mmCIF file of C-alpha atoms in Angstrom:
data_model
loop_
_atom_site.group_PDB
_atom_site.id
_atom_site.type_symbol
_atom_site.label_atom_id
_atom_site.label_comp_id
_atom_site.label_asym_id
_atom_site.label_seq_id
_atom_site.Cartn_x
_atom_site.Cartn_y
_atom_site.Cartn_z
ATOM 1 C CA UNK P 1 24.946 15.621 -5.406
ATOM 2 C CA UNK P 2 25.369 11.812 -5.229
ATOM 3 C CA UNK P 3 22.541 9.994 -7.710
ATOM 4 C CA UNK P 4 20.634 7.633 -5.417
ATOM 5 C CA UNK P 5 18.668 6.400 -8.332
ATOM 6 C CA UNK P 6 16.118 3.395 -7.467
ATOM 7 C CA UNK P 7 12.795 1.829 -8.857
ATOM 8 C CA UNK P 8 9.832 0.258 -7.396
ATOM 9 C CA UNK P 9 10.081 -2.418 -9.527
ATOM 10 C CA UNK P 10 13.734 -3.707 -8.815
ATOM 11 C CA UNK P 11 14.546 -5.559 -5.470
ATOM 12 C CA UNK P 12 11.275 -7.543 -5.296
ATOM 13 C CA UNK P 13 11.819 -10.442 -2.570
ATOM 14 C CA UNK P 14 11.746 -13.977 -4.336
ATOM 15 C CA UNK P 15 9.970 -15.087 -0.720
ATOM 16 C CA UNK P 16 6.590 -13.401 -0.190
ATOM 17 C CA UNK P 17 4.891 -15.451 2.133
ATOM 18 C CA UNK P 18 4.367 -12.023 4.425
ATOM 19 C CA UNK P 19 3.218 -8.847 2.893
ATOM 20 C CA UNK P 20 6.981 -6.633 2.252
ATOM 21 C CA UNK P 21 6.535 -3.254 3.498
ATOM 22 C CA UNK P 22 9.955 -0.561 2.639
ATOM 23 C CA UNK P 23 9.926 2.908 3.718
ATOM 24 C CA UNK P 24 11.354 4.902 0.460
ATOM 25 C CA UNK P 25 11.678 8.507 2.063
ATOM 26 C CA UNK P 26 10.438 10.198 5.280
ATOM 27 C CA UNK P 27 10.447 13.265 6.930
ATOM 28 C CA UNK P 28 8.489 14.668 10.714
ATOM 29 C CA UNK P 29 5.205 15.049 8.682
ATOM 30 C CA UNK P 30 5.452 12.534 5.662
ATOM 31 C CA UNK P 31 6.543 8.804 4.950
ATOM 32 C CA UNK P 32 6.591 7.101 1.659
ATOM 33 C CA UNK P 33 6.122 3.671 1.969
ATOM 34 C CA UNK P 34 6.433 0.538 -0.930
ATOM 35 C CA UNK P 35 4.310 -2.373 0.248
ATOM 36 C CA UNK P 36 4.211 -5.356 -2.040
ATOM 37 C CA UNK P 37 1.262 -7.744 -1.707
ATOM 38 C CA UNK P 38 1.025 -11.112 -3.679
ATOM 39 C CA UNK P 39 -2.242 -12.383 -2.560
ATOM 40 C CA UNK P 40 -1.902 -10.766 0.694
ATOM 41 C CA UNK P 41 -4.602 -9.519 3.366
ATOM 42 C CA UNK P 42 -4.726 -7.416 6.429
ATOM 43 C CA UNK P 43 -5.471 -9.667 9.364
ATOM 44 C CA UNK P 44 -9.074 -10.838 9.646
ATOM 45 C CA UNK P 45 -9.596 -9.005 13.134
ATOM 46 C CA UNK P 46 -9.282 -5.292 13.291
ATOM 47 C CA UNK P 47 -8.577 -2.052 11.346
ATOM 48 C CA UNK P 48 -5.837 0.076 10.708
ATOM 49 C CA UNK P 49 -6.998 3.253 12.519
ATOM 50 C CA UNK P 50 -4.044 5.544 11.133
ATOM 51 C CA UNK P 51 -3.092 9.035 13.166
ATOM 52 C CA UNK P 52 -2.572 10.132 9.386
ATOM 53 C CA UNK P 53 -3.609 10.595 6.310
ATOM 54 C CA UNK P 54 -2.609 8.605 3.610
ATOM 55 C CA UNK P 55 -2.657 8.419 -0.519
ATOM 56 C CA UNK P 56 -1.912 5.587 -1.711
ATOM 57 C CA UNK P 57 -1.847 4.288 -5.527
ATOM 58 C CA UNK P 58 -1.775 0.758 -7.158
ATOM 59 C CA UNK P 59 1.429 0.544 -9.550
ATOM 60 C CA UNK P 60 1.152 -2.583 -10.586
ATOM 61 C CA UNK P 61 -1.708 -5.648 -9.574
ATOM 62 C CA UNK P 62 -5.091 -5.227 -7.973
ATOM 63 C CA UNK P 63 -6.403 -4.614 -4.671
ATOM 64 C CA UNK P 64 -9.517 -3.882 -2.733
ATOM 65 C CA UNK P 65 -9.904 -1.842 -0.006
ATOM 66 C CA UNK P 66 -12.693 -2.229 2.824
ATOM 67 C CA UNK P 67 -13.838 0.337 4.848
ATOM 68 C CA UNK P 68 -15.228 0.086 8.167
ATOM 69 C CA UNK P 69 -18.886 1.686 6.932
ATOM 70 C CA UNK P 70 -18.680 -1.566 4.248
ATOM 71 C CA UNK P 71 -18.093 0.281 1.385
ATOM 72 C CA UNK P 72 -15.448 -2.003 -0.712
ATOM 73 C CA UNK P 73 -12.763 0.100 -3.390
ATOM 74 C CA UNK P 74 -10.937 -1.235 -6.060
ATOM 75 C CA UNK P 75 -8.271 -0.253 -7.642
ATOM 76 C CA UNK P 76 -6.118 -1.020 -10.486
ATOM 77 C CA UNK P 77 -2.856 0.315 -11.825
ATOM 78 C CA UNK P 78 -2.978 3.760 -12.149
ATOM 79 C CA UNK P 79 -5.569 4.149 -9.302
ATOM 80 C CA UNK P 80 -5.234 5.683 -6.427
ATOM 81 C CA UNK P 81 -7.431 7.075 -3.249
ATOM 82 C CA UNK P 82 -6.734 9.814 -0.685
ATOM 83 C CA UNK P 83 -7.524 8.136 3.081
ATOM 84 C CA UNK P 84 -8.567 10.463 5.681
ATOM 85 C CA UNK P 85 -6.793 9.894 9.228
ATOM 86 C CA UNK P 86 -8.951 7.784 11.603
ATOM 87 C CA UNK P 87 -10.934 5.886 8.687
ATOM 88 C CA UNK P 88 -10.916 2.616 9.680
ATOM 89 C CA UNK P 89 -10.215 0.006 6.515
ATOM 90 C CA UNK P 90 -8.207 -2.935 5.852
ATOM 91 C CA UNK P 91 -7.311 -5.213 2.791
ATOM 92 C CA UNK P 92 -9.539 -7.497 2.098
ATOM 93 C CA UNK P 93 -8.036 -8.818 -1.548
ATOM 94 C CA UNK P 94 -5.002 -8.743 -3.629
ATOM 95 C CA UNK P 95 -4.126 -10.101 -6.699
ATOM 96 C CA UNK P 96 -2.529 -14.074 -5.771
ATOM 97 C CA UNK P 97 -0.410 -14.590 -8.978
ATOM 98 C CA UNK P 98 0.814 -10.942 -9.415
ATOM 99 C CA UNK P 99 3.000 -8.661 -7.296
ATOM 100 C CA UNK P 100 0.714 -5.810 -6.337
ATOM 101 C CA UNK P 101 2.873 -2.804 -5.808
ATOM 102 C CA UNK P 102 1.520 -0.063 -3.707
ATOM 103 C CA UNK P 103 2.666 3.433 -3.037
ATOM 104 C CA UNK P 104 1.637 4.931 -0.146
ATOM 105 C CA UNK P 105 1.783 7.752 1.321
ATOM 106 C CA UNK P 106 1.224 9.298 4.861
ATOM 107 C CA UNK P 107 0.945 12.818 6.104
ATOM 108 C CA UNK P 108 -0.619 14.945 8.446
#
């Protein structure tokens, strides 16, 4: 077996000026996705409205969440929340002077 040994840490783009999004590992029914955020939002119009569901967990940073029914989560390093398919939310905040790293996950 050949060691493809990575970390989530490593290979951070000096230039953040848009959101950096990496798919880790996917399969038909799963995708793993990095997304580092360094003060970064989800547009001010619409929601993602995602076919799946999807986990995701703060690594490292801060975040919030806001979901379409206004309730507003969030999470730390260490936390992480299970999003049904279909529930509209976006980003509404991120940390601006620390890379937020987010795991996320999406199945059906």
């Amino acid at each position: 077996m050949v060691e493809n040994k990575q970390s989530v840490f490593r290979g951070i783009p000096r230039d953040l000026s848009d959101e950096f999004f990496e798919v880790i590992a996917s399969s038909d029914d799963v995708k793993i996705e990095r997304i580092i955020s360094r003060g970064h939002t989800s547009p001010q119009t619409g929601w993602y409205d995602q076919a799946q569901n999807e986990w995701v967990i703060v690594l490292q940073g801060e975040g919030q969440l806001t979901f379409s029914d206004g309730r507003v989560v969030t999470l730390v390093a260490g936390e992480h929340i299970n999003i049904p398919a279909h529930c509209k939310h976006k980003v509404s905040w991120t940390k601006p002077d620390t890379d937020t790293i987010w795991l996320a996950v999406f199945y059906t």
